[in-house]
Amino acid sequence: MAKLENKQVIFKNFIDRAPQETDLELKVSDIGPRAPSGSGAFLVKNLYLSCDPYMRGRMRDFHGSYIPPFVPGQVVEGFGVSKVVHSDDPNFKPGDLVSGLTGWEEYSLIKKTERLRKIQLDDIPLSYHVGLLGMPGFTAYAGFYEVCSPSRGEHVFVSAASGAVGQLVGQLAKLHGCYVVGSAGSNQKVDLLKNKLGFDEAFNYKEEQDLNAALKRYFPQGIDIYFDNVGAEMLDAALLNMKIHGRIAVCGMVSQHSLSDPKGIHNLFNLVMMRIRMQGFLQSDYLHLYPRFLEHVIGYYRQGKIVYVEDVSEGLASAPAALAGLFSGKNVGKQVICVAHE
């Protein structure tokens, strides 16, 4: 049988800075139209791919992380939504829709199926399975409820609040009865936070000369919960504004453009004085909660209690620019690449 033409996004080489479009290249190869007999694998057509900040960590030559680096000269890997084309696995049949790790290419041969999830075509957009109902959404859910231990009436601060994770953290906090303030990097995103996502207040951190003063303005009584997506100066300022027994969930450090020369945090002694609990976490630590998460968040979505904002780039050729744009704040909402329409 004739082979299929397969456009691919290739990782060129390791970097030690924020990703740029030129760190990835497009290539055309071919792939067999069937999964090899006896392989237990299946061939998928990729529909949506997820651009996520954690991918930058996979672009450096470091093997001590929770996920291995990309391989130079090989296809980029990430979360996606795909359609099964041919299967040698009895649990998956042609036409099945799946979400999980796949290649940044038009077609992928999937051999590891442990973390794949079958999904149904229903009233929820397919792309939401790499965002709201995928890794970013579950990160928000696990981080807020399990790490932050919220109580009704508490004051919550979310950085990078219009991003894939932050926008859901803020909405979950509001549904929990909290007062919520978010920071973002443009006035357009601030408007989105206040007028579409339901945050009580929001500010553009780029317009603030003194982040400590900004947080004092929005939290005159102090912060109970800080959901940290950025690290650096914002984390330092939050440490000065936490209440006694405040909680900080450390989800990301997107401000650290060079992980080999990280910037230190200056106000850690406040952890002692204010008895603050600061904890890093990965959503994979809480996978036993995933069914409950789906039930809750799908319910909220169908009731119109939460919304989810995406920034969709059309076509695989747009992928390098979409990934690089995450680190300069170009995206508004969850960055997704549409490879093909179902």
mmCIF file of C-alpha atoms in Angstrom:
data_model
loop_
_atom_site.group_PDB
_atom_site.id
_atom_site.type_symbol
_atom_site.label_atom_id
_atom_site.label_comp_id
_atom_site.label_asym_id
_atom_site.label_seq_id
_atom_site.Cartn_x
_atom_site.Cartn_y
_atom_site.Cartn_z
ATOM 1 C CA MET A 1 0.000 0.000 0.000
ATOM 2 C CA ALA A 2 1.131 3.541 -0.748
ATOM 3 C CA LYS A 3 2.772 5.382 2.121
ATOM 4 C CA LEU A 4 1.243 8.543 3.581
ATOM 5 C CA GLU A 5 3.012 11.896 3.293
ATOM 6 C CA ASN A 6 3.704 13.074 6.829
ATOM 7 C CA LYS A 7 4.614 16.671 7.695
ATOM 8 C CA GLN A 8 6.616 16.829 10.944
ATOM 9 C CA VAL A 9 8.021 19.403 13.384
ATOM 10 C CA ILE A 10 11.622 18.480 14.235
ATOM 11 C CA PHE A 11 13.549 19.601 17.331
ATOM 12 C CA LYS A 12 16.912 20.892 16.050
ATOM 13 C CA ASN A 13 19.161 21.079 19.115
ATOM 14 C CA PHE A 14 19.354 21.876 22.826
ATOM 15 C CA ILE A 15 18.994 25.490 23.952
ATOM 16 C CA ASP A 16 19.618 27.464 27.136
ATOM 17 C CA ARG A 17 17.229 30.390 26.655
ATOM 18 C CA ALA A 18 13.619 31.024 25.752
ATOM 19 C CA PRO A 19 12.554 29.003 22.680
ATOM 20 C CA GLN A 20 12.583 30.656 19.280
ATOM 21 C CA GLU A 21 10.797 29.692 16.089
ATOM 22 C CA THR A 22 14.125 28.683 14.513
ATOM 23 C CA ASP A 23 14.736 26.003 17.190
ATOM 24 C CA LEU A 24 12.211 23.839 15.334
ATOM 25 C CA GLU A 25 12.026 22.962 11.650
ATOM 26 C CA LEU A 26 9.386 21.520 9.357
ATOM 27 C CA LYS A 27 10.164 18.375 7.428
ATOM 28 C CA VAL A 28 8.167 16.039 5.192
ATOM 29 C CA SER A 29 8.660 12.277 5.476
ATOM 30 C CA ASP A 30 6.378 9.316 4.849
ATOM 31 C CA ILE A 31 4.734 6.732 7.071
ATOM 32 C CA GLY A 32 3.065 3.396 6.430
ATOM 33 C CA PRO A 33 -0.748 3.527 6.329
ATOM 34 C CA ARG A 34 -1.106 0.594 8.716
ATOM 35 C CA ALA A 35 0.215 -0.316 12.160
ATOM 36 C CA PRO A 36 2.719 -3.185 11.796
ATOM 37 C CA SER A 37 1.131 -6.578 12.434
ATOM 38 C CA GLY A 38 1.982 -7.936 15.886
ATOM 39 C CA SER A 39 3.221 -4.550 17.145
ATOM 40 C CA GLY A 40 0.236 -3.793 19.398
ATOM 41 C CA ALA A 41 0.532 -0.211 18.110
ATOM 42 C CA PHE A 42 -1.924 1.973 16.244
ATOM 43 C CA LEU A 43 -1.675 4.736 13.679
ATOM 44 C CA VAL A 44 -3.386 8.057 14.403
ATOM 45 C CA LYS A 45 -4.142 11.227 12.493
ATOM 46 C CA ASN A 46 -3.365 14.160 14.792
ATOM 47 C CA LEU A 47 -6.119 16.769 15.028
ATOM 48 C CA TYR A 48 -5.041 19.149 17.824
ATOM 49 C CA LEU A 49 -1.667 19.667 19.527
ATOM 50 C CA SER A 50 -1.011 21.438 22.808
ATOM 51 C CA CYS A 51 1.640 24.151 23.309
ATOM 52 C CA ASP A 52 2.709 24.134 26.963
ATOM 53 C CA PRO A 53 5.389 26.004 28.952
ATOM 54 C CA TYR A 54 6.811 22.751 30.401
ATOM 55 C CA MET A 55 8.054 21.907 26.891
ATOM 56 C CA ARG A 56 10.857 24.432 27.265
ATOM 57 C CA GLY A 57 12.385 22.218 29.950
ATOM 58 C CA ARG A 58 12.520 19.378 27.419
ATOM 59 C CA MET A 59 14.548 21.588 25.054
ATOM 60 C CA ARG A 60 17.614 21.641 27.318
ATOM 61 C CA ASP A 61 20.280 18.985 27.793
ATOM 62 C CA PHE A 62 19.173 17.934 31.269
ATOM 63 C CA HIS A 63 18.230 14.387 32.213
ATOM 64 C CA GLY A 64 17.333 14.831 35.898
ATOM 65 C CA SER A 65 13.775 16.084 35.400
ATOM 66 C CA TYR A 66 10.422 14.308 35.713
ATOM 67 C CA ILE A 67 10.267 13.985 31.913
ATOM 68 C CA PRO A 68 13.211 13.338 29.542
ATOM 69 C CA PRO A 69 14.464 15.948 27.057
ATOM 70 C CA PHE A 70 13.493 15.964 23.402
ATOM 71 C CA VAL A 71 15.908 14.158 21.082
ATOM 72 C CA PRO A 72 17.722 16.479 18.634
ATOM 73 C CA GLY A 73 16.772 15.630 15.072
ATOM 74 C CA GLN A 74 13.573 13.862 16.158
ATOM 75 C CA VAL A 75 9.891 14.840 16.129
ATOM 76 C CA VAL A 76 8.682 17.039 19.002
ATOM 77 C CA GLU A 77 6.351 15.240 21.424
ATOM 78 C CA GLY A 78 3.421 16.714 23.296
ATOM 79 C CA PHE A 79 -0.189 16.299 24.334
ATOM 80 C CA GLY A 80 -2.722 16.029 21.547
ATOM 81 C CA VAL A 81 -6.114 14.853 20.346
ATOM 82 C CA SER A 82 -5.934 12.243 17.598
ATOM 83 C CA LYS A 83 -8.135 9.920 15.536
ATOM 84 C CA VAL A 84 -7.232 6.255 15.109
ATOM 85 C CA VAL A 85 -6.645 5.364 11.434
ATOM 86 C CA HIS A 86 -5.473 1.743 11.767
ATOM 87 C CA SER A 87 -4.943 -0.401 14.841
ATOM 88 C CA ASP A 88 -3.098 -3.549 15.876
ATOM 89 C CA ASP A 89 -4.406 -3.068 19.428
ATOM 90 C CA PRO A 90 -7.795 -4.684 20.123
ATOM 91 C CA ASN A 91 -8.655 -1.915 22.596
ATOM 92 C CA PHE A 92 -8.521 0.783 19.922
ATOM 93 C CA LYS A 93 -10.312 0.706 16.595
ATOM 94 C CA PRO A 94 -10.341 2.999 13.534
ATOM 95 C CA GLY A 95 -12.427 6.085 14.170
ATOM 96 C CA ASP A 96 -11.723 6.163 17.930
ATOM 97 C CA LEU A 97 -10.751 9.581 19.280
ATOM 98 C CA VAL A 98 -7.934 9.624 21.853
ATOM 99 C CA SER A 99 -6.063 12.204 23.918
ATOM 100 C CA GLY A 100 -2.551 11.811 25.288
ATOM 101 C CA LEU A 101 1.065 12.091 24.207
ATOM 102 C CA THR A 102 1.644 12.109 20.468
ATOM 103 C CA GLY A 103 4.088 13.531 17.912
ATOM 104 C CA TRP A 104 4.032 17.005 16.388
ATOM 105 C CA GLU A 105 3.273 15.581 12.963
ATOM 106 C CA GLU A 106 0.278 14.775 10.787
ATOM 107 C CA TYR A 107 0.357 11.037 11.562
ATOM 108 C CA SER A 108 1.887 9.191 14.520
ATOM 109 C CA LEU A 109 2.416 5.519 15.335
ATOM 110 C CA ILE A 110 1.403 5.171 19.000
ATOM 111 C CA LYS A 111 3.096 2.340 20.896
ATOM 112 C CA LYS A 112 2.568 3.396 24.525
ATOM 113 C CA THR A 113 -1.098 3.428 25.430
ATOM 114 C CA GLU A 114 -1.053 3.546 29.270
ATOM 115 C CA ARG A 115 -1.756 7.280 29.524
ATOM 116 C CA LEU A 116 -4.085 7.532 26.530
ATOM 117 C CA ARG A 117 -7.726 8.343 27.118
ATOM 118 C CA LYS A 118 -10.583 7.601 24.739
ATOM 119 C CA ILE A 119 -12.847 10.576 24.231
ATOM 120 C CA GLN A 120 -16.373 10.910 22.889
ATOM 121 C CA LEU A 121 -17.537 13.396 20.292
ATOM 122 C CA ASP A 122 -20.138 15.487 22.136
ATOM 123 C CA ASP A 123 -21.020 19.091 22.983
ATOM 124 C CA ILE A 124 -17.499 19.796 24.278
ATOM 125 C CA PRO A 125 -15.007 21.044 21.631
ATOM 126 C CA LEU A 126 -12.368 18.403 20.842
ATOM 127 C CA SER A 127 -9.578 20.919 21.432
ATOM 128 C CA TYR A 128 -10.664 21.276 25.077
ATOM 129 C CA HIS A 129 -9.235 17.806 25.705
ATOM 130 C CA VAL A 130 -5.711 19.303 25.563
ATOM 131 C CA GLY A 131 -6.764 22.319 27.655
ATOM 132 C CA LEU A 132 -9.759 22.549 29.938
ATOM 133 C CA LEU A 133 -10.136 18.747 30.253
ATOM 134 C CA GLY A 134 -6.466 17.932 29.654
ATOM 135 C CA MET A 135 -3.197 18.404 31.501
ATOM 136 C CA PRO A 136 -3.551 22.209 32.054
ATOM 137 C CA GLY A 137 -7.099 21.949 33.393
ATOM 138 C CA PHE A 138 -6.219 19.082 35.697
ATOM 139 C CA THR A 139 -3.128 20.993 36.885
ATOM 140 C CA ALA A 140 -5.406 23.877 37.897
ATOM 141 C CA TYR A 141 -7.851 21.549 39.648
ATOM 142 C CA ALA A 142 -5.276 19.481 41.571
ATOM 143 C CA GLY A 143 -3.159 22.489 42.440
ATOM 144 C CA PHE A 144 -6.036 24.593 43.728
ATOM 145 C CA TYR A 145 -7.971 21.971 45.699
ATOM 146 C CA GLU A 146 -5.171 19.658 46.857
ATOM 147 C CA VAL A 147 -2.178 21.984 47.286
ATOM 148 C CA CYS A 148 -3.888 25.267 48.171
ATOM 149 C CA SER A 149 -6.520 23.747 50.534
ATOM 150 C CA PRO A 150 -8.955 26.647 49.979
ATOM 151 C CA SER A 151 -11.694 27.862 52.293
ATOM 152 C CA ARG A 152 -14.676 30.021 51.370
ATOM 153 C CA GLY A 153 -13.973 33.746 51.698
ATOM 154 C CA GLU A 154 -10.197 33.468 51.289
ATOM 155 C CA HIS A 155 -8.219 35.900 49.145
ATOM 156 C CA VAL A 156 -6.532 34.297 46.123
ATOM 157 C CA PHE A 157 -3.873 35.686 43.790
ATOM 158 C CA VAL A 158 -3.114 34.005 40.435
ATOM 159 C CA SER A 159 -0.177 34.985 38.203
ATOM 160 C CA ALA A 160 -0.207 34.363 34.416
ATOM 161 C CA ALA A 161 -3.929 34.308 35.107
ATOM 162 C CA SER A 162 -5.178 34.304 31.509
ATOM 163 C CA GLY A 163 -3.064 31.288 30.536
ATOM 164 C CA ALA A 164 -4.085 27.667 30.138
ATOM 165 C CA VAL A 165 -3.889 26.923 33.886
ATOM 166 C CA GLY A 166 -4.477 30.311 35.500
ATOM 167 C CA GLN A 167 -7.836 31.029 33.873
ATOM 168 C CA LEU A 168 -9.342 27.877 35.379
ATOM 169 C CA VAL A 169 -7.729 28.384 38.808
ATOM 170 C CA GLY A 170 -9.406 31.784 39.044
ATOM 171 C CA GLN A 171 -12.816 30.466 38.033
ATOM 172 C CA LEU A 172 -12.613 27.497 40.435
ATOM 173 C CA ALA A 173 -11.648 29.907 43.219
ATOM 174 C CA LYS A 174 -14.661 32.111 42.462
ATOM 175 C CA LEU A 175 -16.969 29.059 42.474
ATOM 176 C CA HIS A 176 -15.474 28.154 45.857
ATOM 177 C CA GLY A 177 -16.483 31.553 47.244
ATOM 178 C CA CYS A 178 -13.065 33.233 47.209
ATOM 179 C CA TYR A 179 -12.005 36.784 46.307
ATOM 180 C CA VAL A 180 -9.718 36.475 43.257
ATOM 181 C CA VAL A 181 -7.168 38.802 41.653
ATOM 182 C CA GLY A 182 -5.096 37.890 38.597
ATOM 183 C CA SER A 183 -2.035 39.374 36.931
ATOM 184 C CA ALA A 184 -1.337 39.276 33.200
ATOM 185 C CA GLY A 185 0.975 40.935 30.675
ATOM 186 C CA SER A 186 -1.376 43.095 28.601
ATOM 187 C CA ASN A 187 -4.447 45.270 29.033
ATOM 188 C CA GLN A 188 -6.357 42.971 26.647
ATOM 189 C CA LYS A 189 -5.702 40.053 29.020
ATOM 190 C CA VAL A 190 -6.675 42.138 32.053
ATOM 191 C CA ASP A 191 -9.982 42.972 30.371
ATOM 192 C CA LEU A 192 -10.508 39.268 29.627
ATOM 193 C CA LEU A 193 -9.898 38.332 33.274
ATOM 194 C CA LYS A 194 -12.380 40.854 34.639
ATOM 195 C CA ASN A 195 -15.086 40.803 31.992
ATOM 196 C CA LYS A 196 -15.131 37.229 30.677
ATOM 197 C CA LEU A 197 -13.459 35.010 33.280
ATOM 198 C CA GLY A 198 -15.080 36.616 36.325
ATOM 199 C CA PHE A 199 -12.023 37.646 38.364
ATOM 200 C CA ASP A 200 -12.809 40.318 40.980
ATOM 201 C CA GLU A 201 -9.778 42.365 39.940
ATOM 202 C CA ALA A 202 -6.799 42.068 37.595
ATOM 203 C CA PHE A 203 -3.727 44.120 36.737
ATOM 204 C CA ASN A 204 -1.079 44.396 34.027
ATOM 205 C CA TYR A 205 2.204 43.648 35.812
ATOM 206 C CA LYS A 206 4.158 45.403 33.045
ATOM 207 C CA GLU A 207 2.532 48.703 34.074
ATOM 208 C CA GLU A 208 3.469 48.304 37.746
ATOM 209 C CA GLN A 209 6.773 49.810 38.857
ATOM 210 C CA ASP A 210 6.523 48.189 42.284
ATOM 211 C CA LEU A 211 4.903 44.738 42.449
ATOM 212 C CA ASN A 212 4.931 44.746 46.244
ATOM 213 C CA ALA A 213 2.915 47.989 46.251
ATOM 214 C CA ALA A 214 0.563 46.604 43.591
ATOM 215 C CA LEU A 215 -0.234 43.533 45.682
ATOM 216 C CA LYS A 216 -0.734 45.696 48.801
ATOM 217 C CA ARG A 217 -3.233 47.737 46.803
ATOM 218 C CA TYR A 218 -5.282 44.681 45.771
ATOM 219 C CA PHE A 219 -4.790 42.737 49.009
ATOM 220 C CA PRO A 220 -4.685 45.280 51.860
ATOM 221 C CA GLN A 221 -5.442 42.447 54.330
ATOM 222 C CA GLY A 222 -2.944 40.061 52.713
ATOM 223 C CA ILE A 223 -3.067 36.979 50.475
ATOM 224 C CA ASP A 224 -4.309 33.602 51.707
ATOM 225 C CA ILE A 225 -3.449 31.653 48.533
ATOM 226 C CA TYR A 226 -0.964 32.447 45.783
ATOM 227 C CA PHE A 227 -1.089 30.187 42.720
ATOM 228 C CA ASP A 228 2.333 30.850 41.187
ATOM 229 C CA ASN A 229 2.882 30.308 37.477
ATOM 230 C CA VAL A 230 5.822 32.674 36.985
ATOM 231 C CA GLY A 231 8.298 32.725 39.902
ATOM 232 C CA ALA A 232 10.961 35.474 40.120
ATOM 233 C CA GLU A 233 9.935 39.023 41.123
ATOM 234 C CA MET A 234 6.229 38.189 41.375
ATOM 235 C CA LEU A 235 6.905 35.359 43.829
ATOM 236 C CA ASP A 236 9.173 37.666 45.825
ATOM 237 C CA ALA A 237 6.433 40.305 46.014
ATOM 238 C CA ALA A 238 3.794 37.744 46.973
ATOM 239 C CA LEU A 239 5.978 36.459 49.828
ATOM 240 C CA LEU A 240 5.874 39.980 51.341
ATOM 241 C CA ASN A 241 2.074 40.013 51.182
ATOM 242 C CA MET A 242 1.036 36.584 52.442
ATOM 243 C CA LYS A 243 -1.165 36.170 55.498
ATOM 244 C CA ILE A 244 -0.201 33.947 58.418
ATOM 245 C CA HIS A 245 -0.610 30.300 57.346
ATOM 246 C CA GLY A 246 -0.917 31.322 53.708
ATOM 247 C CA ARG A 247 -0.349 28.725 50.985
ATOM 248 C CA ILE A 248 1.691 29.057 47.802
ATOM 249 C CA ALA A 249 1.277 26.462 45.037
ATOM 250 C CA VAL A 250 4.359 26.590 42.801
ATOM 251 C CA CYS A 251 3.102 25.441 39.416
ATOM 252 C CA GLY A 252 5.525 27.060 36.961
ATOM 253 C CA MET A 253 8.485 29.395 36.597
ATOM 254 C CA VAL A 254 7.830 30.791 33.141
ATOM 255 C CA SER A 255 9.888 33.917 33.951
ATOM 256 C CA GLN A 256 13.099 31.865 34.212
ATOM 257 C CA HIS A 257 14.272 32.189 30.626
ATOM 258 C CA SER A 258 17.650 30.597 31.391
ATOM 259 C CA LEU A 259 17.332 27.609 33.696
ATOM 260 C CA SER A 260 21.128 27.302 33.969
ATOM 261 C CA ASP A 261 21.316 30.789 35.506
ATOM 262 C CA PRO A 262 18.186 31.030 37.652
ATOM 263 C CA LYS A 263 17.390 34.147 39.635
ATOM 264 C CA GLY A 264 17.188 33.705 43.388
ATOM 265 C CA ILE A 265 14.242 34.523 45.665
ATOM 266 C CA HIS A 266 14.984 37.133 48.330
ATOM 267 C CA ASN A 267 12.026 37.026 50.704
ATOM 268 C CA LEU A 268 11.998 33.379 51.780
ATOM 269 C CA PHE A 269 12.355 34.287 55.455
ATOM 270 C CA ASN A 270 8.684 35.295 55.315
ATOM 271 C CA LEU A 271 7.920 31.565 55.090
ATOM 272 C CA VAL A 272 9.104 31.345 58.693
ATOM 273 C CA MET A 273 7.633 34.578 60.041
ATOM 274 C CA MET A 274 4.207 34.044 58.476
ATOM 275 C CA ARG A 275 4.237 30.215 58.721
ATOM 276 C CA ILE A 276 3.564 29.946 54.991
ATOM 277 C CA ARG A 277 3.362 26.572 53.238
ATOM 278 C CA MET A 278 4.986 26.702 49.784
ATOM 279 C CA GLN A 279 4.770 23.541 47.686
ATOM 280 C CA GLY A 280 5.731 22.541 44.167
ATOM 281 C CA PHE A 281 3.592 19.904 42.472
ATOM 282 C CA LEU A 282 2.894 17.979 39.279
ATOM 283 C CA GLN A 283 -0.581 17.038 38.122
ATOM 284 C CA SER A 284 0.649 13.455 37.614
ATOM 285 C CA ASP A 285 0.864 13.108 41.423
ATOM 286 C CA TYR A 286 -2.932 13.311 41.596
ATOM 287 C CA LEU A 287 -4.118 11.133 38.703
ATOM 288 C CA HIS A 288 -6.401 9.191 41.049
ATOM 289 C CA LEU A 289 -8.540 12.371 41.158
ATOM 290 C CA TYR A 290 -8.879 12.657 37.372
ATOM 291 C CA PRO A 291 -12.367 11.061 37.106
ATOM 292 C CA ARG A 292 -13.682 13.426 39.807
ATOM 293 C CA PHE A 293 -12.078 16.376 38.009
ATOM 294 C CA LEU A 294 -13.785 15.453 34.730
ATOM 295 C CA GLU A 295 -17.151 15.104 36.430
ATOM 296 C CA HIS A 296 -16.857 18.472 38.199
ATOM 297 C CA VAL A 297 -15.417 20.532 35.350
ATOM 298 C CA ILE A 298 -17.651 19.091 32.619
ATOM 299 C CA GLY A 299 -20.617 19.819 34.913
ATOM 300 C CA TYR A 300 -19.507 23.404 35.480
ATOM 301 C CA TYR A 301 -18.938 23.909 31.741
ATOM 302 C CA ARG A 302 -22.348 22.547 30.759
ATOM 303 C CA GLN A 303 -24.040 24.705 33.396
ATOM 304 C CA GLY A 304 -22.285 27.794 31.983
ATOM 305 C CA LYS A 305 -20.408 28.328 35.253
ATOM 306 C CA ILE A 306 -16.981 28.266 33.625
ATOM 307 C CA VAL A 307 -15.680 29.361 30.235
ATOM 308 C CA TYR A 308 -12.375 28.528 28.583
ATOM 309 C CA VAL A 309 -10.397 30.783 26.264
ATOM 310 C CA GLU A 310 -8.227 29.289 23.520
ATOM 311 C CA ASP A 311 -5.743 30.777 21.069
ATOM 312 C CA VAL A 312 -5.833 28.410 18.088
ATOM 313 C CA SER A 313 -3.118 28.430 15.405
ATOM 314 C CA GLU A 314 -4.131 26.815 12.127
ATOM 315 C CA GLY A 315 -1.889 24.226 10.497
ATOM 316 C CA LEU A 316 1.201 22.306 11.568
ATOM 317 C CA ALA A 317 3.421 24.958 9.946
ATOM 318 C CA SER A 318 2.254 27.420 12.612
ATOM 319 C CA ALA A 319 3.576 25.232 15.462
ATOM 320 C CA PRO A 320 7.127 26.663 15.861
ATOM 321 C CA ALA A 321 5.836 30.247 16.104
ATOM 322 C CA ALA A 322 3.040 29.185 18.459
ATOM 323 C CA LEU A 323 5.464 27.540 20.891
ATOM 324 C CA ALA A 324 7.906 30.466 20.811
ATOM 325 C CA GLY A 325 5.024 32.899 21.336
ATOM 326 C CA LEU A 326 4.194 31.349 24.724
ATOM 327 C CA PHE A 327 7.375 32.846 26.169
ATOM 328 C CA SER A 328 6.756 36.374 24.934
ATOM 329 C CA GLY A 329 3.091 36.399 25.971
ATOM 330 C CA LYS A 330 1.691 36.458 22.426
ATOM 331 C CA ASN A 331 -1.024 33.918 23.175
ATOM 332 C CA VAL A 332 -4.324 34.972 24.690
ATOM 333 C CA GLY A 333 -5.623 31.910 26.519
ATOM 334 C CA LYS A 334 -4.646 28.277 25.990
ATOM 335 C CA GLN A 335 -2.357 27.887 22.961
ATOM 336 C CA VAL A 336 -3.522 25.094 20.652
ATOM 337 C CA ILE A 337 -2.425 24.035 17.144
ATOM 338 C CA CYS A 338 -5.130 22.734 14.842
ATOM 339 C CA VAL A 339 -3.405 20.192 12.565
ATOM 340 C CA ALA A 340 -6.567 18.926 10.894
ATOM 341 C CA HIS A 341 -10.314 19.407 11.302
ATOM 342 C CA GLU A 342 -12.266 16.312 12.315
#
